[in-house]
Short mmCIF file of C-alpha atoms and ligand atoms in Angstrom, two decimals:
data_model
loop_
_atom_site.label_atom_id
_atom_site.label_comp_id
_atom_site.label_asym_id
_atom_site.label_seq_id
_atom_site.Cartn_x
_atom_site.Cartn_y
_atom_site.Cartn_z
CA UNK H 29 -48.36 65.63 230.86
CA UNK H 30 -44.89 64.34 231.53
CA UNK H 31 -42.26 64.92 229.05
CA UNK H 32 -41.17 61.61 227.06
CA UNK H 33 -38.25 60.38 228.38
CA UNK H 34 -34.99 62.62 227.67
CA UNK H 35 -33.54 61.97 223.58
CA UNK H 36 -29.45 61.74 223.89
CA UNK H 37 -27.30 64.67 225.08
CA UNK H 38 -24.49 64.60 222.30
CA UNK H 39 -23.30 67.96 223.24
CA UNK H 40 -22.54 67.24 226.66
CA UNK H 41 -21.14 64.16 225.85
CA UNK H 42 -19.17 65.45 223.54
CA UNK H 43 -17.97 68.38 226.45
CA UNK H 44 -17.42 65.99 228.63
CA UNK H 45 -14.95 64.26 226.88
CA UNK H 46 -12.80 67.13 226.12
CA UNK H 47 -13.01 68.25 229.39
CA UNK H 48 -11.90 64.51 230.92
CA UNK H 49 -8.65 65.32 228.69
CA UNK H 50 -7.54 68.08 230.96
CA UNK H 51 -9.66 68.01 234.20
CA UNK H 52 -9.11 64.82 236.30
CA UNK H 53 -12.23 62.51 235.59
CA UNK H 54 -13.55 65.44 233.85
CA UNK H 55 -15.00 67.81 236.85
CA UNK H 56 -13.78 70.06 239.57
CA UNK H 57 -15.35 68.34 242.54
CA UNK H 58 -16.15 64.46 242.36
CA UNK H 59 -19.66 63.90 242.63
CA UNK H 60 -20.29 66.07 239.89
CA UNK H 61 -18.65 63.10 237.36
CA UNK H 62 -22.43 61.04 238.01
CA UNK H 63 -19.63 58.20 238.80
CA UNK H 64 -21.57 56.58 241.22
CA UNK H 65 -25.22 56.38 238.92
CA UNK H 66 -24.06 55.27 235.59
CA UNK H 67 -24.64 58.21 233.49
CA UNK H 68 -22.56 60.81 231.46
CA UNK H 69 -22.86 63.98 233.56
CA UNK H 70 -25.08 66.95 231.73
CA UNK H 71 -23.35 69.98 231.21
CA UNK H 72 -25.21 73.05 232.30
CA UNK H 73 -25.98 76.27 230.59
CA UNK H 74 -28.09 78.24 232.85
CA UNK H 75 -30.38 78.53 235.60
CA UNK H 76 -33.31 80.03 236.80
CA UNK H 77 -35.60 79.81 239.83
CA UNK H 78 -36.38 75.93 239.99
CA UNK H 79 -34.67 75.26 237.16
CA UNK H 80 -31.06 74.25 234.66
CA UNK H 81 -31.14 73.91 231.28
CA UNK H 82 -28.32 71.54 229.83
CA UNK H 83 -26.25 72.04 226.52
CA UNK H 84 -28.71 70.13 224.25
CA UNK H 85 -31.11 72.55 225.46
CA UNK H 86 -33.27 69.53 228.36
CA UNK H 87 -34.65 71.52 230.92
CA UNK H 88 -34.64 69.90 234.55
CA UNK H 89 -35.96 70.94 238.19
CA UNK H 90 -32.89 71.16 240.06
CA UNK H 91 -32.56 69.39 243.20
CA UNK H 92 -29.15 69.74 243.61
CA UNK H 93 -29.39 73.53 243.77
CA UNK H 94 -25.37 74.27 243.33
CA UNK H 95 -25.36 71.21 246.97
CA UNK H 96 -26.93 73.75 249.00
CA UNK H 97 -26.05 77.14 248.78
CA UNK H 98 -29.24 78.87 246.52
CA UNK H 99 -32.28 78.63 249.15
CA UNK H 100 -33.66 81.54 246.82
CA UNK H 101 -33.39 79.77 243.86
CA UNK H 102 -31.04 80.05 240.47
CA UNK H 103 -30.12 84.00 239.25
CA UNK H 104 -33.02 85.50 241.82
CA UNK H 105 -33.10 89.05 239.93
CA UNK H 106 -32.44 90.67 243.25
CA UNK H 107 -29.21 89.00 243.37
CA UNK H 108 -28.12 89.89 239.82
CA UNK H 109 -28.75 93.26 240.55
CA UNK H 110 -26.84 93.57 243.78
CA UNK H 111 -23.87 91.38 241.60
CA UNK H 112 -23.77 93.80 239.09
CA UNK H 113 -23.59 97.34 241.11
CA UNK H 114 -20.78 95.91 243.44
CA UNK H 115 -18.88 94.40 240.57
CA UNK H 116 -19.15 97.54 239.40
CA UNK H 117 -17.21 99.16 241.72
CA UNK H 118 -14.38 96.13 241.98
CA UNK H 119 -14.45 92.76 242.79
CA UNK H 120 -11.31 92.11 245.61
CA UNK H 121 -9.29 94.86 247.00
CA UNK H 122 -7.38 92.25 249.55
CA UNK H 123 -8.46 95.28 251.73
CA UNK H 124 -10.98 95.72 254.28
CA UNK H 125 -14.49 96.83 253.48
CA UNK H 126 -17.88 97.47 255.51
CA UNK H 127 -19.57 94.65 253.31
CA UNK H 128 -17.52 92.39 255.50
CA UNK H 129 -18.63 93.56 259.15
CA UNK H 130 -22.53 93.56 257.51
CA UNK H 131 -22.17 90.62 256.80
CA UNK H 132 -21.18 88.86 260.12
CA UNK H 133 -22.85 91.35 262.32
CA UNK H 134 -25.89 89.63 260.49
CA UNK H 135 -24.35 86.50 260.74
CA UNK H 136 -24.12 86.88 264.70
CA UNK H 137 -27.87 88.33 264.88
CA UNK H 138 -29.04 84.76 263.42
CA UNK H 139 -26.65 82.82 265.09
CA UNK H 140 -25.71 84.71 268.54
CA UNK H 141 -23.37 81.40 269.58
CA UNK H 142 -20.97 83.31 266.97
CA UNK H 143 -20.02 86.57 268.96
CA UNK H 144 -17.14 86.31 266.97
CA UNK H 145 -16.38 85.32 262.98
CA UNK H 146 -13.83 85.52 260.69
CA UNK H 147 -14.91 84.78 256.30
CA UNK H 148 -12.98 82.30 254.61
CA UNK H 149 -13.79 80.91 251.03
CA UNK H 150 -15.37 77.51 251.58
CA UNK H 151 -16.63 75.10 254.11
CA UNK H 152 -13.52 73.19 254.07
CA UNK H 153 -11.12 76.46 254.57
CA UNK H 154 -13.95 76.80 257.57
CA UNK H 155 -13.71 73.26 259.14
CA UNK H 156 -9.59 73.24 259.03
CA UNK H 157 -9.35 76.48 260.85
CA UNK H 158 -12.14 75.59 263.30
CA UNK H 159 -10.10 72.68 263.80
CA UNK H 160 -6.87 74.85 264.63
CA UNK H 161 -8.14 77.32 267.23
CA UNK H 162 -10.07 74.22 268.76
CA UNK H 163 -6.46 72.51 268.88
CA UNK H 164 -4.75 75.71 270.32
CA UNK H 165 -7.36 76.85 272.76
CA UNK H 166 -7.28 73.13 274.75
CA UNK H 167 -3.66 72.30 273.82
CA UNK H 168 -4.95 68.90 272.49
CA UNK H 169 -4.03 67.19 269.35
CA UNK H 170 -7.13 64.47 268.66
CA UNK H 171 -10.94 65.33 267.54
CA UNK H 172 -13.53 63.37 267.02
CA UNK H 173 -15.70 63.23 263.94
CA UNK H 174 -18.93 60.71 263.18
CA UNK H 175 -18.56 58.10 260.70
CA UNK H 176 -20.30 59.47 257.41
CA UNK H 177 -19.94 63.28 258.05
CA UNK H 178 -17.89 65.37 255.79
CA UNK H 179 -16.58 68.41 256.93
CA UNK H 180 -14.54 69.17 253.54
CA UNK H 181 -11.12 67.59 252.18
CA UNK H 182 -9.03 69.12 254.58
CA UNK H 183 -6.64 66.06 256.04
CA UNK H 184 -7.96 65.70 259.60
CA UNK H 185 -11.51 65.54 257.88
CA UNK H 186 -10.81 62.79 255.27
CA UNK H 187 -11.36 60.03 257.61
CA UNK H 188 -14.58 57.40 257.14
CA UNK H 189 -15.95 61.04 255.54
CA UNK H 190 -19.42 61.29 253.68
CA UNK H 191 -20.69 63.02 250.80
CA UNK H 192 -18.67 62.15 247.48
CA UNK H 193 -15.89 60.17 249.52
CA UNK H 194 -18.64 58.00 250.72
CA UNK H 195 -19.69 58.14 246.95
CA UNK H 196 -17.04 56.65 245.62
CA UNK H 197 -16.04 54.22 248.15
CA UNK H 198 -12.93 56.15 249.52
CA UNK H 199 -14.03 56.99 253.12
CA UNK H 200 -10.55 57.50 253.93
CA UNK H 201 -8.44 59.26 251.40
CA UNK H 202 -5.05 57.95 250.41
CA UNK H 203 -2.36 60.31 250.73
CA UNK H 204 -3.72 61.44 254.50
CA UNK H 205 -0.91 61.53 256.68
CA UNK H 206 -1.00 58.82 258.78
CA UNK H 207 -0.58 61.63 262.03
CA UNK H 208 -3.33 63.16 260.31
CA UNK H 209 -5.57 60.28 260.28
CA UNK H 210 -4.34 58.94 263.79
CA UNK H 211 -5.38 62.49 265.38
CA UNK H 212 -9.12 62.15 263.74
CA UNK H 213 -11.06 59.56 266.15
CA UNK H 214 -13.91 57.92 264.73
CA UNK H 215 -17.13 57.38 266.37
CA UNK H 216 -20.81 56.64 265.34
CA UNK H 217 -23.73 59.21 263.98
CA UNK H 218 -26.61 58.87 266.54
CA UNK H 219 -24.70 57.15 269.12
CA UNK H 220 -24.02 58.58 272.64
CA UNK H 221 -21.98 55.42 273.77
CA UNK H 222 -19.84 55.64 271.38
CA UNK H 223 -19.27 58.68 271.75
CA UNK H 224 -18.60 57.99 275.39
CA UNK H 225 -16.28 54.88 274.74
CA UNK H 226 -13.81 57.16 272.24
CA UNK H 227 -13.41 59.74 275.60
CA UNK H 228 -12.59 57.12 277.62
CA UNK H 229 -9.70 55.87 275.49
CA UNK H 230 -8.63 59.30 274.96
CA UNK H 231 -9.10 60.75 277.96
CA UNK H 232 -7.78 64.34 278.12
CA UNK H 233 -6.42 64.26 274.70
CA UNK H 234 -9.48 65.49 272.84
CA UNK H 235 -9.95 68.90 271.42
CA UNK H 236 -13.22 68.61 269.87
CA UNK H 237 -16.21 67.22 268.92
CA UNK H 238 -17.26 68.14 265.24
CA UNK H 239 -20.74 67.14 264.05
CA UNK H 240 -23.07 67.99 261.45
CA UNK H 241 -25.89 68.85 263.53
CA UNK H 242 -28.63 67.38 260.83
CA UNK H 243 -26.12 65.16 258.77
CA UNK H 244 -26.16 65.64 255.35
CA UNK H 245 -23.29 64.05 253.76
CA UNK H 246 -24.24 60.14 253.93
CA UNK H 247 -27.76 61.07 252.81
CA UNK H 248 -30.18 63.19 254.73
CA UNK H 249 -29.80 61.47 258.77
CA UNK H 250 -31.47 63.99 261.23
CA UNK H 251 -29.95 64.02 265.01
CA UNK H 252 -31.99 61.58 267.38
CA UNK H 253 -33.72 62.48 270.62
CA UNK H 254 -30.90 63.43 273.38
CA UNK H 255 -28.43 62.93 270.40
CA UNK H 256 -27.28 66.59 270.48
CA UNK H 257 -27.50 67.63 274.16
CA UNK H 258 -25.66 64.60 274.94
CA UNK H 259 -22.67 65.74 273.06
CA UNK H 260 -22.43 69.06 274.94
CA UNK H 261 -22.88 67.14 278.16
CA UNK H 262 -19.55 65.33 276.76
CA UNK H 263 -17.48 68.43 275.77
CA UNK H 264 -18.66 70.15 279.03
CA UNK H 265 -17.60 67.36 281.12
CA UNK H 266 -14.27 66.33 279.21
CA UNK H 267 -13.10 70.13 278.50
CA UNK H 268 -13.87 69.57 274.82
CA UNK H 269 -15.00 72.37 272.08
CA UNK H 270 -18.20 71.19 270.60
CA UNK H 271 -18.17 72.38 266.61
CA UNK H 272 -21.45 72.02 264.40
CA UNK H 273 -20.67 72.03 261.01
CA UNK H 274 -23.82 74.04 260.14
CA UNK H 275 -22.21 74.58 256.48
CA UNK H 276 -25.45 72.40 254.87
CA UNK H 277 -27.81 73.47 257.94
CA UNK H 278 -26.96 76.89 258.51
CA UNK H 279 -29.92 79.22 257.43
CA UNK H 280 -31.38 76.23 255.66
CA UNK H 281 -32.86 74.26 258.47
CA UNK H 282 -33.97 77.65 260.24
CA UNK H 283 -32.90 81.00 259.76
CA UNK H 284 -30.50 80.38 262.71
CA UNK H 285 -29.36 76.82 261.80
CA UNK H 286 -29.66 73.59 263.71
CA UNK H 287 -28.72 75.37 266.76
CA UNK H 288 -31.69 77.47 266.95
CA UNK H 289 -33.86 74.63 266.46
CA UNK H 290 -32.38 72.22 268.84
CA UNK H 291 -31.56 75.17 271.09
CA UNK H 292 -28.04 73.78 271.67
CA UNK H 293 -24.60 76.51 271.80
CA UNK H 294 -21.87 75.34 269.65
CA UNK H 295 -18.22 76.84 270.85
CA UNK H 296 -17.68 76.81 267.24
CA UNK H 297 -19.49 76.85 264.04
CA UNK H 298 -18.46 76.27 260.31
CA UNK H 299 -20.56 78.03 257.97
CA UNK H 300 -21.00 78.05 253.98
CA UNK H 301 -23.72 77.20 251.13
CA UNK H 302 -26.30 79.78 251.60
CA UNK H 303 -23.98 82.03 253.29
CA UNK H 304 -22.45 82.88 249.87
CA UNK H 305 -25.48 83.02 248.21
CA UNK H 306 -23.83 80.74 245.58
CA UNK H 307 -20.12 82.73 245.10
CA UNK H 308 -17.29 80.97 247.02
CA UNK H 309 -18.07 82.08 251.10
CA UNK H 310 -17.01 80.06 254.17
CA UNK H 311 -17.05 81.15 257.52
CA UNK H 312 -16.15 79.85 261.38
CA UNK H 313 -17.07 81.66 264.06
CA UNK H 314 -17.96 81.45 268.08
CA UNK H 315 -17.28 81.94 271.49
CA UNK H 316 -15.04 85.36 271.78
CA UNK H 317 -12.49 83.98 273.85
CA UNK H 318 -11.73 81.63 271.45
CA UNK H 319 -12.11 83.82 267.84
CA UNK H 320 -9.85 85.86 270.04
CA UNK H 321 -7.00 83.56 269.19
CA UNK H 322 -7.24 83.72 265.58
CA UNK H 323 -4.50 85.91 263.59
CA UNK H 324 -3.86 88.94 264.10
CA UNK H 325 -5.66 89.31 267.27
CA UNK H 326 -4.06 85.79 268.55
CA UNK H 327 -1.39 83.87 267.38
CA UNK H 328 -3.76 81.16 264.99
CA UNK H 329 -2.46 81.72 261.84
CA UNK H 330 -5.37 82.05 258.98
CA UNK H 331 -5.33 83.80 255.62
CA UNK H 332 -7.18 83.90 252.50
CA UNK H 333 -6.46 86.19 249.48
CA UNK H 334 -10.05 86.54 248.48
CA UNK H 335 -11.17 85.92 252.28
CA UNK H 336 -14.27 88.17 252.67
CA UNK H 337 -14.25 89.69 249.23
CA UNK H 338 -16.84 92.13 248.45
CA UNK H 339 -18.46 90.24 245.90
CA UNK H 340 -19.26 87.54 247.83
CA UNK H 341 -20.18 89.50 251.01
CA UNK H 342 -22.79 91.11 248.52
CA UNK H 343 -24.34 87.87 247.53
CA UNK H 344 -24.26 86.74 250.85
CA UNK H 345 -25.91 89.61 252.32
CA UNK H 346 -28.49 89.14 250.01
CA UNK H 347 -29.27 85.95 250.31
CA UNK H 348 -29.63 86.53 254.25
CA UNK H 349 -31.36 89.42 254.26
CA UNK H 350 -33.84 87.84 251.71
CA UNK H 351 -34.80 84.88 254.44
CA UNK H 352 -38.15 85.11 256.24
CA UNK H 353 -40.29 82.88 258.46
CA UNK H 354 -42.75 82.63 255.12
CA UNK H 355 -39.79 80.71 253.29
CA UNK H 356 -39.27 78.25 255.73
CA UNK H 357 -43.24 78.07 256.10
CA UNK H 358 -42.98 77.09 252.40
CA UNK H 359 -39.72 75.02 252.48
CA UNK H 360 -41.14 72.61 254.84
CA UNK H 361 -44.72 72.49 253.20
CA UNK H 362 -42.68 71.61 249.94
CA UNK H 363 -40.34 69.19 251.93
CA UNK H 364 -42.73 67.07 253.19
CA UNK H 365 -44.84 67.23 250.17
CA UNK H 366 -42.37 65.60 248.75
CA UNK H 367 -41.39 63.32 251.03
CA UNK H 368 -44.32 62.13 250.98
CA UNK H 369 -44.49 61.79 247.22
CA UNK H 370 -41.70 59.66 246.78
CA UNK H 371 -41.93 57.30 249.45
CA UNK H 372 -45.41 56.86 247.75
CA UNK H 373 -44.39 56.47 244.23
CA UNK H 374 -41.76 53.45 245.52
CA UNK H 375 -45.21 51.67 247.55
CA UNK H 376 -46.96 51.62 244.73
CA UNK H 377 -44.13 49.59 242.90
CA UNK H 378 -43.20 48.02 245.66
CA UNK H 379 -39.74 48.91 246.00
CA UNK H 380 -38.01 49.50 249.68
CA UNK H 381 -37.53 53.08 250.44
CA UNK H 382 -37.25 54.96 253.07
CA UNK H 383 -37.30 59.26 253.15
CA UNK H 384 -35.61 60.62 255.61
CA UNK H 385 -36.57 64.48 255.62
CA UNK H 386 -36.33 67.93 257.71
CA UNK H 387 -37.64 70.37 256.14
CA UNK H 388 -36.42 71.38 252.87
CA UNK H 389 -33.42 68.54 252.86
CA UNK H 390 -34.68 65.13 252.16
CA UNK H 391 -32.86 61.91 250.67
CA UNK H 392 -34.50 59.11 249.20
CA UNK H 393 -32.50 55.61 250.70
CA UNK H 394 -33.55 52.63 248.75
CA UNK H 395 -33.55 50.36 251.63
CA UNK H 396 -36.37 48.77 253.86
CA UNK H 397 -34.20 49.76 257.15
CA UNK H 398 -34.58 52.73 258.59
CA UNK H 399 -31.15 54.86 258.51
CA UNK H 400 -29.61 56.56 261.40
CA UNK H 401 -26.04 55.78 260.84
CA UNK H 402 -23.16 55.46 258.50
CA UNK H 403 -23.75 52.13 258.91
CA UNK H 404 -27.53 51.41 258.01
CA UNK H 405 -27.31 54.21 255.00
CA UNK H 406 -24.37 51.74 253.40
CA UNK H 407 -27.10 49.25 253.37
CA UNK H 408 -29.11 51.44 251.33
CA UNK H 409 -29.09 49.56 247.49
CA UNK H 410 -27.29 51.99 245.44
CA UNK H 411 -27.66 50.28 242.42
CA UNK H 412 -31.48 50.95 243.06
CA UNK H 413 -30.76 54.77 243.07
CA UNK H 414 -28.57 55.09 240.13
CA UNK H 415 -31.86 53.24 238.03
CA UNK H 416 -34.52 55.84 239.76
CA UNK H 417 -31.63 58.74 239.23
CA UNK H 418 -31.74 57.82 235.05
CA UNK H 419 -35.02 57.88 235.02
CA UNK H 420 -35.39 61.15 236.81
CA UNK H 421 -33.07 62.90 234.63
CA UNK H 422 -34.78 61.21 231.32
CA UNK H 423 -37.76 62.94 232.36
CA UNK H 424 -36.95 66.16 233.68
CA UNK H 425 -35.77 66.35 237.12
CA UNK H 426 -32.28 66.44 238.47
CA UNK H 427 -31.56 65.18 241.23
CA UNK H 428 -27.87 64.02 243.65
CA UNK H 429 -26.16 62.01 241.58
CA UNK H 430 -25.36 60.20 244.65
CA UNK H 431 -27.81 58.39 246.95
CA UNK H 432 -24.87 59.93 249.97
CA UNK H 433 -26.48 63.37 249.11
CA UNK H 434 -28.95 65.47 250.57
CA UNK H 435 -32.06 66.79 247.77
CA UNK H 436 -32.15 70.64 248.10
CA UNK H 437 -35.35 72.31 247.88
CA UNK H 438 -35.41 76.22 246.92
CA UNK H 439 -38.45 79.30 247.91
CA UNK H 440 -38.27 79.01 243.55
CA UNK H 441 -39.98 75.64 243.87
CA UNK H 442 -44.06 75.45 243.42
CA UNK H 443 -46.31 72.75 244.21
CA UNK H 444 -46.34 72.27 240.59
CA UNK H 445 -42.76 71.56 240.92
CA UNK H 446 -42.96 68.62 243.20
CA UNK H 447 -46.38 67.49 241.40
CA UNK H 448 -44.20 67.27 238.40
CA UNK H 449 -41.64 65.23 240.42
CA UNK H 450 -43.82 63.10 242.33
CA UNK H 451 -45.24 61.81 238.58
CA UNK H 452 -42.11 61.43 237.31
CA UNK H 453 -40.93 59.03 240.34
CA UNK H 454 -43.69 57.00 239.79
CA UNK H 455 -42.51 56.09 235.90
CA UNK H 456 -38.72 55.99 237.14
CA UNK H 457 -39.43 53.74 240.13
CA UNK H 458 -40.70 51.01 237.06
CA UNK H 459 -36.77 51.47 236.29
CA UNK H 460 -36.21 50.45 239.90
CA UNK H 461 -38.82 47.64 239.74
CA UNK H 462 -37.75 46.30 236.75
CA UNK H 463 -34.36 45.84 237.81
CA UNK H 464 -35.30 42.81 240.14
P1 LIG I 12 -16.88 73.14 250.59
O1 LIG I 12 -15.37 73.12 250.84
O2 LIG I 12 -17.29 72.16 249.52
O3 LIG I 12 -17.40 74.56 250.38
O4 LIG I 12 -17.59 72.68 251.96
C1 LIG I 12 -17.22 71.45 252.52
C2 LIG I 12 -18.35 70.96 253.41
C3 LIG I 12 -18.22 71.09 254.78
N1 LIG I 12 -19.19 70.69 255.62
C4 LIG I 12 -20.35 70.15 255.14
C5 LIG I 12 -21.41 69.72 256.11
C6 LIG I 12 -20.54 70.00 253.74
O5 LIG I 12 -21.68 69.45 253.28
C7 LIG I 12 -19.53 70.42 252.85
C8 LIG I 12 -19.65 70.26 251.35
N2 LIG I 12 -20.81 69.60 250.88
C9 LIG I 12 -20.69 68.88 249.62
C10 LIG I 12 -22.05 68.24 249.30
N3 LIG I 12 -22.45 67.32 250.28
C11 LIG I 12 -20.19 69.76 248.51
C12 LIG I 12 -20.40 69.20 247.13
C13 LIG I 12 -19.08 68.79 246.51
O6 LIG I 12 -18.19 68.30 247.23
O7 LIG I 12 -18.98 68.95 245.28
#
């Protein structure tokens, strides 16, 4: 029986406007401020498994899952109790510790492309110093990124970038350098010739190629046939460093990222998300020849007070030594269950929508294109998504607050779950309908 639709939230409105009196628009990281779908954003209590529970006490099954990083699931009890008996013992010495080498000799089992890696303390610290030792290993100043990838806020990044820039309509930041911006060349998701025209422009001036090798960050866009492969053929062929941004795909796509499954080697990767097992953990890692540049073993400079901290490297550690071929068995049973679902709930009201899914990432584009592209996922009605997000959340589900985001699907979620979803898309796409 489907719960009626959600009765106000006065205490989260009420939170949210103290906090928009002292945090700017109210949140620590845009896309939480539900900007983009019309609503007053829900402030959360707790979680557990599948599931938040908001101030005014509304339960919801959490799609969002922290954007990524809990493939186990809210407060596993595992977790909590690894938390709580390395907490006990001291939270950041600033100092080395074995939790550290644990956690990236597991790292490098998973992912052998990273012989070498080096923690940081998010995806973005990740990206920027990927960015750096790709710059000082080829002595080049320019890399490319696709239009619609986000690879953090870091300046070279914040060029025609996805996720909440995409969001709220500012692709390209102000207050990027304009040498920042003139080093980041553009070119287009899915699109080897494009690819190919940027080189030839640039010829010998490029240090890298970064990519999210399933794209995340303008909605769920997987990598098309050749897609990958032809990109190393490029950086092979140019001297380039090819970098997948793995920080959405890592350990969520497979156990060893997109790069086990498309059985391409990276030069560089940029981890975070699961790898943190939902405390603050980046990481970049690669080839050894070029790790061997960073600081002190080269002359890259990197640092980070709370780099590697043992806290994190707990929760990390966990939540990679908790991964197994069932979950992704049950990920991708869930994932296309649900794909499935949804793109059947909008058919029966007739309202365009295409799902574009791999395994447990999946985004809902209320379109009648099919999206590959920066491009084609602009097209996508937005408006459309904001009315199906409201009447999600009114009855129990929480999804992106963006329709640039990727869903997130946990090992807590049941078939119940995404039964439960799948009837509540059917009411909220009569929002959708009824908005013709
Ligand atoms: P963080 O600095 O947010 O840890 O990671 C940046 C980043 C880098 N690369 C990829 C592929 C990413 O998806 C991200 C961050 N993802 C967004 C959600 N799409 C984080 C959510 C947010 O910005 O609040």
């Amino acid at each position: 029986m489907l719960r009626k639709p959600r009765s106000r939230t006065p205490r989260s409105d009420k939170l949210f406007a103290a906090a928009s009196r002292i945090l700017p628009g109210g949140v620590d990281s845009p896309v939480r401020a539900f900007k983009s779908v019309g609503a007053t954003p829900v402030f959360i209590v707790r979680g557990r498994g599948a599931r938040i529970e908001d101030e005014d006490g509304h339960t919801y099954i959490d799609y969002v899952m922290s954007w990524g990083p809990l493939i186990h699931g809210h407060a596993p009890r595992g977790l909590l109790k690894t938390l709580a008996a390395t907490a006990a013992k001291g939270t950041s010495f600033g100092a080395p510790t074995e939790l550290e080498t644990r956690l990236a000799q597991r790292v490098a089992t998973l992912m052998p492309s990273m012989e070498r890696v080096r923690f940081v303390s998010s995806g973005t610290e990740a990206a920027m110093s990927a960015a750096r030792v790709a710059r000082a290993a080829t002595k080049r100043d320019k890399i490319v990124k696709f239009e619609g990838c986000y690879h953090g806020h870091a300046d070279p990044f914040l060029v025609q970038a996805g996720s909440g820039a995409m969001t709220l309509g500012v692709p390209t930041s102000p207050g990027v350098a304009a040498a920042a911006a003139r080093d980041t060349l553009l070119a287009r998701y899915n699109d080897l010739d494009s690819v190919e025209r940027v080189f030839a422009r640039h010829r010998g001036q490029i240090a890298a190629i970064f990519v999210e090798p399933i794209a995340g960050n303008m909605g769920l866009v997987p990598p098309g046939d050749g897609f990958l492969p032809g990109l190393r053929a490029v950086c092979d062929r140019e001297g380039a460093l090819l970098v997948f941004d793995e920080v959405i795909s890592g350990f969520r796509a497979a156990a060893g990222g997109a790069q086990q499954i498309f059985r391409i080697r990276p030069d560089l990767t940029c981890l975070g998300k699961i790898i943190g097992g939902g405390l603050p953990v980046g990481a970049y890692g690669g080839r050894a020849d070029l790790m061997g540049l960073v600081a002190p073993a080269g002359p890259v400079y990197q640092a980070g007070t709370l780099s590697g901290n043992p806290l994190a490297m707990a929760a990390g550690l966990w939540s990679l030594e908790e991964l197994s071929p069932g979950l992704y068995t049950h990920l991708a049973q869930l994932g296309a269950r649900l794909a499935a679902g949804l793109a059947d709930a909008a058919r029966q009201r007739g309202v365009p929508l295409q799902v574009n899914a791999f395994g447990s990432l999946l985004t809902p584009f209320f379109t009648d294109q099919p999206v590959r592209d920066y491009q084609s996922a602009l097209a996508a009605d937005t408006g459309a998504y904001a009315a199906f997000f409201r009447g999600m959340l009114a009855r129990g589900v929480y999804p992106p607050p963006s329709q640039f985001e990727a869903w997130f699907i946990s090992g807590a979620h049941t078939s119940r779950d995404i039964d439960k979803t799948i009837a509540a898309a059917r009411e909220a796409m009569r929002n959708v309908e009824g908005r013709k």
